[in-house]
Coordinates of C-alpha atoms in Angstrom, one line a residue:
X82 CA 69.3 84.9 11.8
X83 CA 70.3 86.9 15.1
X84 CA 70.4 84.8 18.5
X85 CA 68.3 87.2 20.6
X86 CA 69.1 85.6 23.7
X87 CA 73.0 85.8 22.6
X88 CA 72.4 89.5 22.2
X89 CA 70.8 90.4 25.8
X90 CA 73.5 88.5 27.3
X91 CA 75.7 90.6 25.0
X92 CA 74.0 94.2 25.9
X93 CA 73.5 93.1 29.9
X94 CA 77.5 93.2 30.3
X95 CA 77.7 90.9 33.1
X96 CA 81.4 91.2 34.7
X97 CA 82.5 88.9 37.8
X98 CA 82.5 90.6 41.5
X99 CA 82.4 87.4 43.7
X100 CA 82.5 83.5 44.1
X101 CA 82.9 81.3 47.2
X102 CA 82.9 78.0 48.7
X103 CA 80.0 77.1 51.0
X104 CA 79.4 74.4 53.3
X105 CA 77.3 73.1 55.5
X106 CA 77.4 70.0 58.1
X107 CA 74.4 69.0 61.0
X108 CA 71.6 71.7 61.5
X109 CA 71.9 74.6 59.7
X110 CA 69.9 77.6 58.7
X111 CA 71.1 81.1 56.8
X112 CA 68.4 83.8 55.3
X113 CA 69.7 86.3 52.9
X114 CA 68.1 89.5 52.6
X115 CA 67.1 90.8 48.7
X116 CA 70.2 91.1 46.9
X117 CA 69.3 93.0 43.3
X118 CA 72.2 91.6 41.8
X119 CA 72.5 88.5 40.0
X120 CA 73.5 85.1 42.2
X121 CA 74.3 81.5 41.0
X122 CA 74.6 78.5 43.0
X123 CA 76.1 74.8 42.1
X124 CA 76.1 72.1 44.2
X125 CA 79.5 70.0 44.2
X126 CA 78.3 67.3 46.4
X127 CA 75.6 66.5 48.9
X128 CA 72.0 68.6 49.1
X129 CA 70.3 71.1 51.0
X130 CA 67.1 73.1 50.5
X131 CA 66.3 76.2 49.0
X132 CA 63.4 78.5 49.4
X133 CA 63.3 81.8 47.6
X134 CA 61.0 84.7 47.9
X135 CA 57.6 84.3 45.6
X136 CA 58.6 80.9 44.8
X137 CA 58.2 77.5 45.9
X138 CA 60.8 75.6 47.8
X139 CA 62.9 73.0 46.1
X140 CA 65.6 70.6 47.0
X141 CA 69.0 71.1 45.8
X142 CA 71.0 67.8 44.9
X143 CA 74.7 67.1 43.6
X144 CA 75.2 68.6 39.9
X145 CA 72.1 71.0 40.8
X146 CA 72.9 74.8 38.9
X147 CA 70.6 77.4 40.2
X148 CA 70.6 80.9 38.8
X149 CA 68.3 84.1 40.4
X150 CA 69.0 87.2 37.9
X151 CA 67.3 89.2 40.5
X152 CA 68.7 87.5 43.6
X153 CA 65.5 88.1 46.1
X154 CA 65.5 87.0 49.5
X155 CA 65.7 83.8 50.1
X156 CA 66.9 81.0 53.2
X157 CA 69.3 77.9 52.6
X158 CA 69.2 75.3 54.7
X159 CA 70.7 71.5 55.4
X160 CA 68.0 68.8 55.9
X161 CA 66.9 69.1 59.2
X162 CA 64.8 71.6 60.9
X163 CA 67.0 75.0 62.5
X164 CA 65.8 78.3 63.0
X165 CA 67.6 80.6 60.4
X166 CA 70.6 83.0 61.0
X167 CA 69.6 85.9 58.9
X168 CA 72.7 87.4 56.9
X169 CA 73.1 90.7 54.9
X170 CA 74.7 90.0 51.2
X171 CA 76.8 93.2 51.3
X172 CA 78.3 92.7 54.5
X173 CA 79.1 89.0 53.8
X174 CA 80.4 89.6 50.0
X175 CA 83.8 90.5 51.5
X176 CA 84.4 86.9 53.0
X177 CA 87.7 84.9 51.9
X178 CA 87.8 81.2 51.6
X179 CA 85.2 78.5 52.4
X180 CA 82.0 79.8 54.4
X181 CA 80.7 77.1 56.9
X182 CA 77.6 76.7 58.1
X183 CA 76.3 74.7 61.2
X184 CA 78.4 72.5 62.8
X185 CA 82.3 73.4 62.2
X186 CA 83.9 70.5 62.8
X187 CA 84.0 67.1 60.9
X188 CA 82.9 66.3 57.3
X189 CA 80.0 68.7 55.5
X190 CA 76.7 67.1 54.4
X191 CA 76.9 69.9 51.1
X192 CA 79.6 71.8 49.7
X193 CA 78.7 74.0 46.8
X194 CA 80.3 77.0 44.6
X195 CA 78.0 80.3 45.2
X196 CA 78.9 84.1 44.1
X197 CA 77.3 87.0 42.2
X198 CA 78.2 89.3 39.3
X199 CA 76.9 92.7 38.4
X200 CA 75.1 94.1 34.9
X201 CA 76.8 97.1 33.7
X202 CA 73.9 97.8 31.2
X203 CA 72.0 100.8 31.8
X204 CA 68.3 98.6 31.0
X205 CA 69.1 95.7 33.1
X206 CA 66.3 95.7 35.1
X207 CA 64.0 95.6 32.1
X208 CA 65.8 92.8 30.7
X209 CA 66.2 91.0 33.6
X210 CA 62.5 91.3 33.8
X211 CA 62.3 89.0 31.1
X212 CA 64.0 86.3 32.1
X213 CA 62.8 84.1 35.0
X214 CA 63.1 84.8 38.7
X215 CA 64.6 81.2 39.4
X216 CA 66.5 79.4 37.3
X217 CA 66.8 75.4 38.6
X218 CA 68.8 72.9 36.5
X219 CA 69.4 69.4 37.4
X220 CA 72.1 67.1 36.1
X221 CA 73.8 69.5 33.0
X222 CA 77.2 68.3 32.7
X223 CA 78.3 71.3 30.3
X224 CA 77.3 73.4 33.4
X225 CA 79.0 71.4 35.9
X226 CA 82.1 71.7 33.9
X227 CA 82.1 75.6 33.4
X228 CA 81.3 75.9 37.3
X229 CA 84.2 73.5 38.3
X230 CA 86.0 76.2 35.6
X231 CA 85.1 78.9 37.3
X232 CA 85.6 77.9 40.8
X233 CA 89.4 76.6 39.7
X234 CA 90.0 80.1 38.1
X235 CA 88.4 82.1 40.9
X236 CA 90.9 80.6 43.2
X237 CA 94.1 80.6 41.2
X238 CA 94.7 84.6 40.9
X239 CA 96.6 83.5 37.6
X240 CA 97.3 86.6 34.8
X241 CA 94.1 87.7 32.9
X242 CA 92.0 86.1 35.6
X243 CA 88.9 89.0 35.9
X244 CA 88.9 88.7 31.8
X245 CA 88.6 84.8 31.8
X246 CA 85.8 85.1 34.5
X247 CA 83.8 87.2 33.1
X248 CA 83.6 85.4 29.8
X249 CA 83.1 82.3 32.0
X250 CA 80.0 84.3 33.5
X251 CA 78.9 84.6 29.8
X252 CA 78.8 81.5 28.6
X253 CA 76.9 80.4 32.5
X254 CA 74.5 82.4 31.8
X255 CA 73.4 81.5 28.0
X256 CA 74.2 77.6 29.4
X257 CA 71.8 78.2 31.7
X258 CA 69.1 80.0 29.8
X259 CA 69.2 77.9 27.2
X260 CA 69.0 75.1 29.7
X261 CA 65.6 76.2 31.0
X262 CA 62.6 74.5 29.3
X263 CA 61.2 77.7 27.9
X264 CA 57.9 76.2 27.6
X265 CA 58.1 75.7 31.6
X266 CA 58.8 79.3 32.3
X267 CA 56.7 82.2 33.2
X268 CA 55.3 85.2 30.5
X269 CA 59.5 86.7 29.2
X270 CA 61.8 86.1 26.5
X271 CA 62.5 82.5 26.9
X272 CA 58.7 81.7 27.0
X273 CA 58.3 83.6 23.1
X274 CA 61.8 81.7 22.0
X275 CA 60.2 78.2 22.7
X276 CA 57.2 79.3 20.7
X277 CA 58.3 78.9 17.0
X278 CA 55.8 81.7 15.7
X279 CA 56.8 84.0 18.2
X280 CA 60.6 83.3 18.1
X281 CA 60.7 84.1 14.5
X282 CA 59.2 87.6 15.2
X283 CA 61.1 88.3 18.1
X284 CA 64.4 87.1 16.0
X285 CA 63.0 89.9 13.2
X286 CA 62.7 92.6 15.7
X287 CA 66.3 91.8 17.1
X288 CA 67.9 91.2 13.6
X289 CA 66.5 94.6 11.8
X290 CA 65.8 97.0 14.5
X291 CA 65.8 99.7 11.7
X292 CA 62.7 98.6 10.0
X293 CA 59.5 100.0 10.2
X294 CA 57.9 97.4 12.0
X295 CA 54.2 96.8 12.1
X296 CA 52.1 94.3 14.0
X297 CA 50.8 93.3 11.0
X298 CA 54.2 92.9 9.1
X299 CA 55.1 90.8 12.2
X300 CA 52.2 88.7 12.3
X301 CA 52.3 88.0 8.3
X302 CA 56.0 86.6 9.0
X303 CA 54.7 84.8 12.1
X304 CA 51.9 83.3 9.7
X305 CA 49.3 84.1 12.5
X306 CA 46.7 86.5 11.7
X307 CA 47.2 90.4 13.6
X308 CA 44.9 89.4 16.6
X309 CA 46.2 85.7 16.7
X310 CA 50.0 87.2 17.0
X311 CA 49.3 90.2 19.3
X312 CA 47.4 87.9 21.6
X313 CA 49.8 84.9 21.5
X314 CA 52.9 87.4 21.6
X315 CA 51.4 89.2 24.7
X316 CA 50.8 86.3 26.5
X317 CA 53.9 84.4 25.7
X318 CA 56.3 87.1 25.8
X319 CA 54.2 89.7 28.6
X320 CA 54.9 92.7 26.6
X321 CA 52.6 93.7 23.5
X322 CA 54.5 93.2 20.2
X323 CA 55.2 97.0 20.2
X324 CA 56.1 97.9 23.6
X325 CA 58.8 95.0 23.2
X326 CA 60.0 96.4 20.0
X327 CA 60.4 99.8 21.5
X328 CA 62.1 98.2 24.8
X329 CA 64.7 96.8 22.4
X330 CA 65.6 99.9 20.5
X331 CA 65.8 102.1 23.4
X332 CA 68.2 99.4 25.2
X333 CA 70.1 99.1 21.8
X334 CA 70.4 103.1 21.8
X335 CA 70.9 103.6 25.4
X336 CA 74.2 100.9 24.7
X337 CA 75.2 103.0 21.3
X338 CA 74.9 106.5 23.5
X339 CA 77.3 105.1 26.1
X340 CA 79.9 104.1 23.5
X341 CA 80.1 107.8 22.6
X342 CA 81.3 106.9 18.6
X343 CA 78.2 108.4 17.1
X344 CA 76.2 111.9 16.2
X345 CA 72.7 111.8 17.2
X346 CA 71.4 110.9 13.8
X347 CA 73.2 107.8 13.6
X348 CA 71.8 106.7 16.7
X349 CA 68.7 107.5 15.4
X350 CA 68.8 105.3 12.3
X351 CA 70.2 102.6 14.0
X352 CA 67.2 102.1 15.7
X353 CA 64.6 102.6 13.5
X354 CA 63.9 106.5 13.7
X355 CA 63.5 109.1 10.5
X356 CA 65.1 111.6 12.4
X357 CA 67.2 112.5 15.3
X358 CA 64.2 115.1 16.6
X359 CA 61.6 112.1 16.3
X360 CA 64.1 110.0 18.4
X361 CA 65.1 112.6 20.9
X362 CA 61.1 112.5 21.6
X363 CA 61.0 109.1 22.0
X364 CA 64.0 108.4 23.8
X365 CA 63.0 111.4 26.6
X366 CA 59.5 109.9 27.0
X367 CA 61.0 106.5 27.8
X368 CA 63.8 107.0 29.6
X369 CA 62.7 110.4 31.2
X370 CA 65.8 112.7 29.8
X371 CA 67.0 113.5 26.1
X372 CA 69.8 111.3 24.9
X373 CA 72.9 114.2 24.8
X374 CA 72.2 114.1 28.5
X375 CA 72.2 110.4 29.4
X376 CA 75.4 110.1 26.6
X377 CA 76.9 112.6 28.9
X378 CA 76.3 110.8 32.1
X379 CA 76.8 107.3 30.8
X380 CA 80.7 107.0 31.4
X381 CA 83.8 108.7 31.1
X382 CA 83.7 111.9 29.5
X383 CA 84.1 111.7 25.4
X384 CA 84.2 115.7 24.7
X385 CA 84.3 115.3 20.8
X386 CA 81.5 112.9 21.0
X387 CA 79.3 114.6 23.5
X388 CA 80.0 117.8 21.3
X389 CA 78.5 115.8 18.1
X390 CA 75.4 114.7 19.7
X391 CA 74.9 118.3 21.2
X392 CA 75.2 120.0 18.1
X393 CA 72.9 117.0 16.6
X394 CA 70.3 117.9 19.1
X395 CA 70.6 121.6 18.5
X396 CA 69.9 121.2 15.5
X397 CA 67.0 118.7 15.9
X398 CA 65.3 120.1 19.1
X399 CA 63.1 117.4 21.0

């Protein structure tokens, strides 16, 4: 059976932009402003606290691995009381070497490994609205290891470096998710994996996106009746069983347009639709143009490609 978690990963493209050193010694206070883009956090040794927008404050502690795929606002700070100095993330993501904080002198009560990385896929904000705004481990050595990992080849500028990283990103992230008590997390995708009934659906929907799906199909495979699965699916997963299924095929197709290898028909099938008309439809209602158009604008230009699909849709108007 498919790993859906393996596959968003997979479809979110996640490449490395930044990483730093951070430390901070005596009183000590910095508030970012919202990011967007996704941050990640490991303490190497001491603590400090962390409060982030919509969320409650926690204490961060040696071998701690926090990960926001939305990176909010939020303030840092050491352990005693200082009024924060508010920072903006795109003028600071420039920086070189260690950042300090507070005092600048003498030994630092935390130092941690901090950066961010970017989504390339077209639907990452609805995927990253399934996943959890704040992502808190304690203790994971396999996640201490890859950020010590990281952090080494970040700093070594050694051949293949931006290839190694981002596969490094990769594998921090699915550590990570898969880290997270899913029954402990909010309404999203880890919630419905953690769930056995609703994992076995969602694993369906992700393994066979061509089939005709029903609720009811979904729910006999579930072994739940149809209202006991839309209900528990809904509330698990915060989509209805359908509006997830279509989420998935349209972020599947949005990923096989920008490829630029197939006709408009293809597509189509690929994700579960008779017809390339029926598609076209579907795919403009969601995503507010017709898929030619957003295979046109979704990379470098592909002539022979983008001259398939536009014949495709000519011949199967929307």
């Amino acid at each position: 059976m498919p790993d859906p978690l393996a596959q968003v990963i997979d479809l979110l493209r996640p490449r490395t932009v930044f990483s730093k050193g951070i430390s901070g010694a005596g009183r000590w206070a910095v508030s970012y402003d919202a990011f967007g883009h996704p941050g990640f956090c490991a303490v190497i040794e001491g603590r400090c606290r962390l409060a982030v927008a919509g969320e409650a404050p926690i204490v961060l502690e040696q071998g701690d691995f926090v990960l926001l795929p939305a990176t909010p606002a939020f303030t840092m700070s050491g352990s005693e009381p200082a009024r924060a100095r508010r920072i903006d993330p795109r003028a600071a993501q420039t920086a070189d070497g260690e950042v300090r904080h507070g005092n600048p002198d003498g030994p630092a009560d935390v130092r941690l490994r901090g950066g961010y990385f970017v989504f390339d896929s077209p639907d990452a904000a609805l995927i990253v609205s399934l996943l959890p705004a704040l992502i808190h481990i304690h203790g994971d050595e396999r996640l201490a290891m890859l950020v010590r990992l990281f952090g080494e080849e970040a700093s070594a500028g050694r051949a293949g470096r931006d290839l190694v990283l981002t596969r490094l990103v990769e594998v921090l992230l699915i550590e990570s998710l898969r880290a997270t008590p899913g029954g402990d997390a909010p309404p999203g995708l880890l919630r419905g994996l953690a769930d056995e009934r609703i994992a076995a659906a969602l694993r369906l929907m992700h393994g066979d996106p061509e089939r005709p799906w029903t609720v009811e199909e979904l729910a006999r495979q579930a072994s739940l009746s149809r209202s006991a699965f839309f209900d528990r699916f809904t509330r698990l997963v915060g989509l209805r069983p359908m509006e997830y299924l279509l989420a998935w095929r349209m972020a599947l197709a949005k990923d096989l347009l920008r490829g630029g290898a197939l006709a408009l028909d293809e597509v189509a099938r690929r994700v579960g639709y008779g017809s390339a008309s029926t598609f076209s439809t579907a795919f403009s209602r969601q995503v507010g143009q017709p898929p030619g158009r957003f295979a046109r604008g979704a990379g470098e230009s592909r002539p022979a490609t983008g001259r398939a699909i536009e014949r495709t849709e000519m011949a199967h108007p929307a």
